[in-house]
Amino acid sequence: MKTRLFLPVFVVLTCTLSHTLRAQTTWNEVFNTFKLEARADIEWNRETVDVNGTSVGDPGYPYGIHGKYFNLILGGNLGNQFSYHFRQRLKADAGTINFFDNTDFLWLNYQITDHFRVRFGKDAMAVGGYEYDAPPIDEYITSAYWDNIYCFQLGASAAYTTQNGQHTFVGQVTQSPYVNSRRATGEAIDWNSGLLSYNIEWMGTLGRHISTLWSTSMIERDKGAYMNLTILGTRYVSTDGKVDIYLDLMHHALATDDWGKNFGMVFRWNYHLNEKLCLFIKSSYEQNKSEVDLASATMIDNLVPANHRYTKVGAGCEYYPTPSVRLHAYVADLNDETISTKTTNMSLTVNMGATWTMDFKKLFKR
């Protein structure tokens, strides 16, 4: 089933690019990115349940080996200021919402001038934060928000980059991520529900050391009902490049009287011992104390579940024996607390894995 769905896209894309190639561009320009990437992890957990400070029941010890990601990535120039980017997660299932469900990126970009561009197609929502901005294959110890948001959506955007190239402002309209969820009544929210998300993002560089990914969004969760999502992502890089730190602050509100109850933070510190070895510490805290009626069909928070508090902290390392291969290992303590019952699901996690990239463009050059 998956093969039948994927082949038509590949054939159409290849035919289109071949026509463009003959008319305006070279093979190298059309396929300036052409690679496969994969990641597999070995994981062990010690899972316990705590009620009012007391452990309940026997701990569980699940473990195993699982494939995390297998991606096909294409990108290049089509001539006359047009370019494209395509990333497909190669998965056994065919997707649940629409034809592009397992497609992260499939956009067409038109660079009007050096400072203005417009884009249409499947793209990441223009939402701030450095955890959010990183490719999923590069993330560990992810926040509940990152785990839950369905960020790759069909839409259109326009962007302006300042004369000095240090600031880019993006305005974007996409499908709402709520099309990938269900109402509290259990009814599925389908692609043709007409729900949209309106996003504004600032990507900036402040001096030599600080950069920003700040955004605010109005996300339609049902007809006439919106969630405001504001994220302030700020990153610091030391002069020698050995240390880089980011802090993402997030706030989401379902109503005007819902402010200050639902927020979170994500922090990551990286120390690069050399070109091959990096040590990191990562932590996150999130809570949703919203008092909205959870039985209402229009009061759903599909980012961080209501009545929950998440605390995650871990440390690990990355090692690159070659630029195309990354080995990683980390230990993390993951806690999910149900606030009203003071019940906490705790997991001590040990994870090791490998990520490898098959860059066909580089192979062809050799």
Tab-separated table of C-alpha atoms in Angstrom, residues 5-359:
chain	number	residue	atom	x	y	z
A	5	LEU	CA	1.113	5.713	-2.686
A	6	PHE	CA	4.747	6.767	-2.870
A	7	LEU	CA	5.540	5.853	-6.492
A	8	PRO	CA	3.109	8.314	-8.155
A	9	VAL	CA	4.657	11.220	-6.264
A	10	PHE	CA	8.158	10.128	-7.201
A	11	VAL	CA	7.230	9.659	-10.873
A	12	VAL	CA	5.509	13.039	-11.123
A	13	LEU	CA	8.383	14.761	-9.330
A	14	THR	CA	10.976	13.069	-11.560
A	15	CYS	CA	9.129	13.945	-14.769
A	16	THR	CA	8.695	17.554	-13.710
A	17	LEU	CA	12.319	17.905	-12.753
A	18	SER	CA	13.505	16.202	-15.928
A	19	HIS	CA	11.557	18.686	-18.072
A	20	THR	CA	12.986	21.589	-16.085
A	21	LEU	CA	16.462	20.098	-16.325
A	22	ARG	CA	16.311	19.977	-20.129
A	23	ALA	CA	14.949	23.514	-20.321
A	24	GLN	CA	17.002	25.531	-17.863
A	25	THR	CA	19.247	23.791	-15.390
A	26	THR	CA	21.856	21.114	-14.916
A	27	TRP	CA	21.500	17.804	-13.116
A	28	ASN	CA	23.675	19.039	-10.238
A	29	GLU	CA	21.442	22.070	-9.728
A	30	VAL	CA	18.180	20.121	-9.726
A	31	PHE	CA	19.549	17.540	-7.278
A	32	ASN	CA	21.906	19.541	-5.090
A	33	THR	CA	20.601	17.411	-2.202
A	34	PHE	CA	20.029	13.685	-2.664
A	35	LYS	CA	20.438	11.405	0.332
A	36	LEU	CA	18.988	8.768	2.637
A	37	GLU	CA	19.362	8.988	6.411
A	38	ALA	CA	18.497	6.479	9.121
A	39	ARG	CA	18.607	6.110	12.884
A	40	ALA	CA	18.190	3.097	15.167
A	41	ASP	CA	18.222	3.041	18.999
A	42	ILE	CA	18.703	0.505	21.765
A	43	GLU	CA	16.722	1.496	24.854
A	44	TRP	CA	16.220	0.218	28.413
A	45	ASN	CA	13.732	1.657	30.903
A	46	ARG	CA	12.915	1.301	34.570
A	47	GLU	CA	9.286	2.387	34.955
A	48	THR	CA	7.646	3.122	38.300
A	49	VAL	CA	4.409	4.731	39.528
A	50	ASP	CA	4.407	7.111	42.498
A	51	VAL	CA	1.241	8.216	44.348
A	52	ASN	CA	1.638	10.951	46.972
A	53	GLY	CA	5.314	10.153	47.354
A	54	THR	CA	4.850	6.378	47.661
A	55	SER	CA	5.806	3.821	45.013
A	56	VAL	CA	2.910	1.644	43.880
A	57	GLY	CA	3.293	-1.821	42.370
A	58	ASP	CA	6.357	-3.503	40.939
A	59	PRO	CA	8.537	-1.563	38.506
A	60	GLY	CA	8.597	-2.554	34.852
A	61	TYR	CA	11.772	-3.038	32.802
A	62	PRO	CA	10.918	-2.733	29.100
A	63	TYR	CA	13.828	-2.767	26.644
A	64	GLY	CA	14.491	-3.366	22.993
A	65	ILE	CA	15.930	-2.220	19.677
A	66	HIS	CA	13.868	-0.089	17.331
A	67	GLY	CA	14.287	1.886	14.141
A	68	LYS	CA	13.536	5.568	14.739
A	69	TYR	CA	13.790	7.207	11.322
A	70	PHE	CA	14.407	6.378	7.678
A	71	ASN	CA	14.208	9.461	5.456
A	72	LEU	CA	14.619	10.240	1.772
A	73	ILE	CA	15.723	13.833	1.132
A	74	LEU	CA	15.818	15.643	-2.206
A	75	GLY	CA	16.322	19.314	-2.957
A	76	GLY	CA	17.577	21.668	-5.616
A	77	ASN	CA	17.055	24.553	-8.004
A	78	LEU	CA	14.496	24.548	-10.820
A	79	GLY	CA	15.656	27.709	-12.568
A	80	ASN	CA	14.226	31.240	-12.690
A	81	GLN	CA	14.500	31.618	-8.885
A	82	PHE	CA	12.429	28.497	-8.206
A	83	SER	CA	13.647	25.776	-5.841
A	84	TYR	CA	12.152	22.779	-4.059
A	85	HIS	CA	12.749	20.605	-1.005
A	86	PHE	CA	11.388	17.126	-0.302
A	87	ARG	CA	11.731	14.916	2.777
A	88	GLN	CA	9.776	11.690	3.030
A	89	ARG	CA	9.677	9.411	6.060
A	90	LEU	CA	9.748	5.902	4.649
A	91	LYS	CA	7.239	4.040	6.825
A	92	ALA	CA	5.259	0.840	6.528
A	93	ASP	CA	1.879	2.525	7.051
A	94	ALA	CA	0.245	4.666	4.391
A	95	GLY	CA	-0.756	7.581	6.611
A	96	THR	CA	-4.070	8.394	8.252
A	97	ILE	CA	-5.052	11.939	7.246
A	98	ASN	CA	-4.180	12.384	3.582
A	99	PHE	CA	-1.736	11.434	0.853
A	100	PHE	CA	1.095	13.557	2.304
A	101	ASP	CA	0.775	12.336	5.882
A	102	ASN	CA	4.312	10.894	6.048
A	103	THR	CA	5.837	13.715	3.998
A	104	ASP	CA	7.619	16.310	6.127
A	105	PHE	CA	8.575	18.680	3.315
A	106	LEU	CA	7.344	19.026	-0.247
A	107	TRP	CA	7.457	22.739	-1.008
A	108	LEU	CA	8.088	25.005	-3.965
A	109	ASN	CA	9.999	28.205	-3.200
A	110	TYR	CA	10.139	31.345	-5.363
A	111	GLN	CA	12.929	33.796	-4.495
A	112	ILE	CA	11.444	37.048	-5.796
A	113	THR	CA	14.495	39.126	-4.833
A	114	ASP	CA	17.473	38.675	-2.534
A	115	HIS	CA	15.217	39.746	0.332
A	116	PHE	CA	11.715	38.461	-0.536
A	117	ARG	CA	10.528	34.910	-1.077
A	118	VAL	CA	7.215	33.055	-1.178
A	119	ARG	CA	6.662	29.345	-0.572
A	120	PHE	CA	3.814	26.884	-1.089
A	121	GLY	CA	3.366	23.239	-0.167
A	122	LYS	CA	4.102	20.944	2.779
A	123	ASP	CA	6.368	22.748	5.233
A	124	ALA	CA	7.078	23.046	8.939
A	125	MET	CA	4.798	25.534	10.643
A	126	ALA	CA	6.637	28.839	11.236
A	127	VAL	CA	6.891	28.273	14.976
A	128	GLY	CA	9.864	29.287	17.101
A	129	GLY	CA	12.114	27.288	19.374
A	130	TYR	CA	15.376	25.440	18.746
A	131	GLU	CA	14.143	22.017	19.811
A	132	TYR	CA	11.253	22.426	17.365
A	133	ASP	CA	13.560	23.718	14.596
A	134	ALA	CA	16.015	20.801	14.676
A	135	PRO	CA	15.443	17.807	12.377
A	136	PRO	CA	13.587	15.098	14.339
A	137	ILE	CA	16.365	12.610	13.639
A	138	ASP	CA	18.741	14.799	15.712
A	139	GLU	CA	16.585	15.060	18.858
A	140	TYR	CA	16.737	13.214	22.192
A	141	ILE	CA	14.810	13.557	25.485
A	142	THR	CA	12.078	15.507	23.716
A	143	SER	CA	9.434	17.621	25.455
A	144	ALA	CA	5.765	16.618	25.554
A	145	TYR	CA	4.986	19.574	23.280
A	146	TRP	CA	7.507	18.310	20.714
A	147	ASP	CA	6.080	14.792	20.977
A	148	ASN	CA	2.493	15.918	20.387
A	149	ILE	CA	2.478	18.748	17.849
A	150	TYR	CA	1.877	17.712	14.247
A	151	CYS	CA	4.042	20.492	12.830
A	152	PHE	CA	4.375	19.596	9.128
A	153	GLN	CA	1.375	21.102	7.353
A	154	LEU	CA	0.230	22.200	3.900
A	155	GLY	CA	0.176	25.969	3.532
A	156	ALA	CA	1.777	29.096	2.115
A	157	SER	CA	4.231	31.638	3.494
A	158	ALA	CA	6.056	34.834	2.642
A	159	ALA	CA	9.361	35.978	4.128
A	160	TYR	CA	11.442	39.137	4.175
A	161	THR	CA	15.164	39.191	5.010
A	162	THR	CA	16.758	42.491	5.980
A	163	GLN	CA	19.519	44.118	3.928
A	164	ASN	CA	22.248	42.902	6.293
A	165	GLY	CA	20.871	39.340	6.255
A	166	GLN	CA	20.636	39.180	10.049
A	167	HIS	CA	16.852	39.132	10.436
A	168	THR	CA	14.127	37.218	8.622
A	169	PHE	CA	10.415	37.750	9.243
A	170	VAL	CA	7.949	35.057	8.134
A	171	GLY	CA	4.171	35.213	7.783
A	172	GLN	CA	2.453	31.898	7.161
A	173	VAL	CA	-0.993	30.291	6.868
A	174	THR	CA	-1.221	26.503	7.145
A	175	GLN	CA	-3.636	23.777	8.047
A	176	SER	CA	-4.176	23.623	11.775
A	177	PRO	CA	-2.372	20.779	13.586
A	178	TYR	CA	-5.786	19.928	15.021
A	179	VAL	CA	-6.640	18.182	11.743
A	180	ASN	CA	-4.501	15.360	13.082
A	181	SER	CA	-6.467	14.946	16.331
A	182	ARG	CA	-9.913	14.174	17.712
A	183	ARG	CA	-12.473	16.255	19.523
A	184	ALA	CA	-13.177	15.426	23.163
A	185	THR	CA	-16.337	13.695	21.904
A	186	GLY	CA	-14.151	11.236	19.981
A	187	GLU	CA	-15.081	12.651	16.573
A	188	ALA	CA	-12.150	12.819	14.139
A	189	ILE	CA	-11.191	16.251	12.784
A	190	ASP	CA	-10.606	15.619	9.075
A	191	TRP	CA	-8.521	17.547	6.531
A	192	ASN	CA	-11.610	19.290	5.074
A	193	SER	CA	-12.717	20.757	8.404
A	194	GLY	CA	-11.401	24.167	7.285
A	195	LEU	CA	-9.219	24.707	10.363
A	196	LEU	CA	-6.185	26.957	9.816
A	197	SER	CA	-3.165	28.226	11.723
A	198	TYR	CA	-1.798	31.777	11.379
A	199	ASN	CA	1.902	32.036	12.251
A	200	ILE	CA	4.399	34.900	12.520
A	201	GLU	CA	8.095	34.177	13.181
A	202	TRP	CA	11.254	36.235	13.682
A	203	MET	CA	14.601	34.561	13.006
A	204	GLY	CA	17.308	36.945	14.102
A	205	THR	CA	21.000	37.361	14.848
A	206	LEU	CA	21.934	39.697	17.687
A	207	GLY	CA	25.637	40.420	17.660
A	208	ARG	CA	28.208	37.650	17.431
A	209	HIS	CA	26.805	35.213	19.958
A	210	ILE	CA	23.008	35.326	20.187
A	211	SER	CA	20.322	34.208	17.740
A	212	THR	CA	16.548	34.010	18.043
A	213	LEU	CA	13.622	31.915	16.878
A	214	TRP	CA	10.605	33.779	18.255
A	215	SER	CA	7.025	33.278	17.108
A	216	THR	CA	3.376	33.726	17.921
A	217	SER	CA	0.523	31.755	16.380
A	218	MET	CA	-3.257	31.657	16.407
A	219	ILE	CA	-4.154	28.002	15.907
A	220	GLU	CA	-7.766	27.193	15.079
A	221	ARG	CA	-8.844	24.205	17.177
A	222	ASP	CA	-12.506	24.308	16.123
A	223	LYS	CA	-14.714	26.738	14.234
A	224	GLY	CA	-14.407	30.128	15.945
A	225	ALA	CA	-12.133	28.769	18.717
A	226	TYR	CA	-8.381	29.367	18.796
A	227	MET	CA	-5.276	28.528	20.761
A	228	ASN	CA	-2.535	31.145	21.075
A	229	LEU	CA	0.925	29.592	20.980
A	230	THR	CA	3.905	31.868	21.698
A	231	ILE	CA	7.481	30.539	21.736
A	232	LEU	CA	10.676	32.457	22.451
A	233	GLY	CA	13.728	30.449	21.441
A	234	THR	CA	17.118	32.019	22.171
A	235	ARG	CA	20.545	30.508	21.452
A	236	TYR	CA	24.047	31.448	22.579
A	237	VAL	CA	27.287	30.304	20.897
A	238	SER	CA	30.684	30.998	22.449
A	239	THR	CA	33.425	32.770	20.521
A	240	ASP	CA	35.446	29.585	20.015
A	241	GLY	CA	32.320	27.560	19.109
A	242	LYS	CA	32.938	24.963	21.803
A	243	VAL	CA	29.835	25.856	23.825
A	244	ASP	CA	26.328	26.443	22.527
A	245	ILE	CA	23.215	26.802	24.676
A	246	TYR	CA	19.563	27.322	23.869
A	247	LEU	CA	16.528	28.110	25.959
A	248	ASP	CA	12.994	27.766	24.561
A	249	LEU	CA	10.167	29.407	26.499
A	250	MET	CA	6.609	28.511	25.456
A	251	HIS	CA	3.122	29.560	26.436
A	252	HIS	CA	-0.233	28.374	25.110
A	253	ALA	CA	-3.714	29.553	25.980
A	254	LEU	CA	-7.120	28.265	24.920
A	255	ALA	CA	-9.057	31.346	26.064
A	256	THR	CA	-8.513	34.904	27.274
A	257	ASP	CA	-8.772	33.808	30.918
A	258	ASP	CA	-6.381	30.895	30.381
A	259	TRP	CA	-3.122	32.869	30.587
A	260	GLY	CA	-0.333	31.751	32.895
A	261	LYS	CA	-1.596	28.203	33.394
A	262	ASN	CA	-0.052	26.410	30.423
A	263	PHE	CA	3.639	26.971	29.806
A	264	GLY	CA	6.965	25.217	29.450
A	265	MET	CA	10.690	25.543	28.924
A	266	VAL	CA	13.353	23.489	27.154
A	267	PHE	CA	17.060	23.904	27.862
A	268	ARG	CA	20.050	22.300	26.145
A	269	TRP	CA	23.782	22.792	26.754
A	270	ASN	CA	26.367	21.392	24.324
A	271	TYR	CA	30.115	21.246	24.875
A	272	HIS	CA	32.195	20.276	21.845
A	273	LEU	CA	35.419	18.681	23.063
A	274	ASN	CA	36.605	18.420	19.471
A	275	GLU	CA	35.158	17.941	15.992
A	276	LYS	CA	34.140	14.366	16.786
A	277	LEU	CA	32.878	14.395	20.398
A	278	CYS	CA	30.104	16.493	21.971
A	279	LEU	CA	28.742	16.301	25.521
A	280	PHE	CA	25.224	17.553	26.222
A	281	ILE	CA	22.733	18.186	29.008
A	282	LYS	CA	19.043	18.623	28.256
A	283	SER	CA	16.033	19.344	30.446
A	284	SER	CA	12.432	20.454	30.078
A	285	TYR	CA	9.525	21.435	32.291
A	286	GLU	CA	5.914	21.763	31.111
A	287	GLN	CA	2.571	22.123	32.797
A	288	ASN	CA	-1.057	22.486	31.789
A	289	LYS	CA	-3.280	23.675	34.646
A	290	SER	CA	-6.072	24.817	32.376
A	291	GLU	CA	-9.483	24.812	34.036
A	292	VAL	CA	-11.420	24.529	30.775
A	293	ASP	CA	-14.197	21.969	30.506
A	294	LEU	CA	-12.463	18.889	29.119
A	295	ALA	CA	-15.798	17.455	27.957
A	296	SER	CA	-16.343	20.380	25.590
A	297	ALA	CA	-15.706	19.669	21.925
A	298	THR	CA	-13.859	22.985	21.493
A	299	MET	CA	-11.612	22.891	24.564
A	300	ILE	CA	-8.849	20.536	23.509
A	301	ASP	CA	-5.148	21.187	24.045
A	302	ASN	CA	-3.350	18.761	21.757
A	303	LEU	CA	0.110	20.109	22.671
A	304	VAL	CA	0.395	19.395	26.406
A	305	PRO	CA	-2.533	17.467	27.939
A	306	ALA	CA	-4.538	19.293	30.594
A	307	ASN	CA	-4.018	18.316	34.239
A	308	HIS	CA	-0.446	17.155	33.582
A	309	ARG	CA	3.042	18.266	34.549
A	310	TYR	CA	6.137	16.947	32.747
A	311	THR	CA	9.706	17.093	34.040
A	312	LYS	CA	12.540	15.633	31.986
A	313	VAL	CA	16.309	15.823	32.493
A	314	GLY	CA	19.184	13.896	30.977
A	315	ALA	CA	22.822	13.909	29.908
A	316	GLY	CA	24.647	12.229	27.086
A	317	CYS	CA	27.196	12.415	24.306
A	318	GLU	CA	27.500	12.273	20.540
A	319	TYR	CA	30.495	10.846	18.693
A	320	TYR	CA	31.229	11.166	14.963
A	321	PRO	CA	33.737	8.506	13.823
A	322	THR	CA	33.136	9.940	10.348
A	323	PRO	CA	30.974	12.925	9.297
A	324	SER	CA	28.339	10.542	7.891
A	325	VAL	CA	27.983	8.452	11.062
A	326	ARG	CA	26.900	9.602	14.531
A	327	LEU	CA	26.850	7.449	17.635
A	328	HIS	CA	24.958	8.634	20.711
A	329	ALA	CA	24.239	7.610	24.288
A	330	TYR	CA	22.277	9.239	27.075
A	331	VAL	CA	20.656	8.657	30.452
A	332	ALA	CA	17.414	10.484	31.294
A	333	ASP	CA	14.852	10.753	34.067
A	334	LEU	CA	11.350	11.297	32.630
A	335	ASN	CA	8.363	12.179	34.841
A	336	ASP	CA	4.693	12.575	33.887
A	337	GLU	CA	2.541	13.779	36.810
A	338	THR	CA	-1.252	13.854	36.856
A	339	ILE	CA	-1.745	16.980	38.955
A	340	SER	CA	-5.184	16.307	40.443
A	341	THR	CA	-4.338	12.815	41.720
A	342	LYS	CA	-0.637	13.464	42.482
A	343	THR	CA	0.229	10.364	40.494
A	344	THR	CA	3.586	10.348	38.713
A	345	ASN	CA	4.732	7.906	36.051
A	346	MET	CA	8.531	7.855	36.234
A	347	SER	CA	10.982	6.345	33.776
A	348	LEU	CA	14.741	6.017	34.097
A	349	THR	CA	15.878	5.636	30.489
A	350	VAL	CA	19.212	4.474	29.073
A	351	ASN	CA	19.520	4.919	25.309
A	352	MET	CA	22.257	4.196	22.769
A	353	GLY	CA	22.009	4.438	19.026
A	354	ALA	CA	23.461	5.270	15.653
A	355	THR	CA	22.513	7.667	12.865
A	356	TRP	CA	23.991	7.346	9.403
A	357	THR	CA	23.630	9.322	6.188
A	358	MET	CA	24.010	7.964	2.649
A	359	ASP	CA	24.774	11.130	0.672
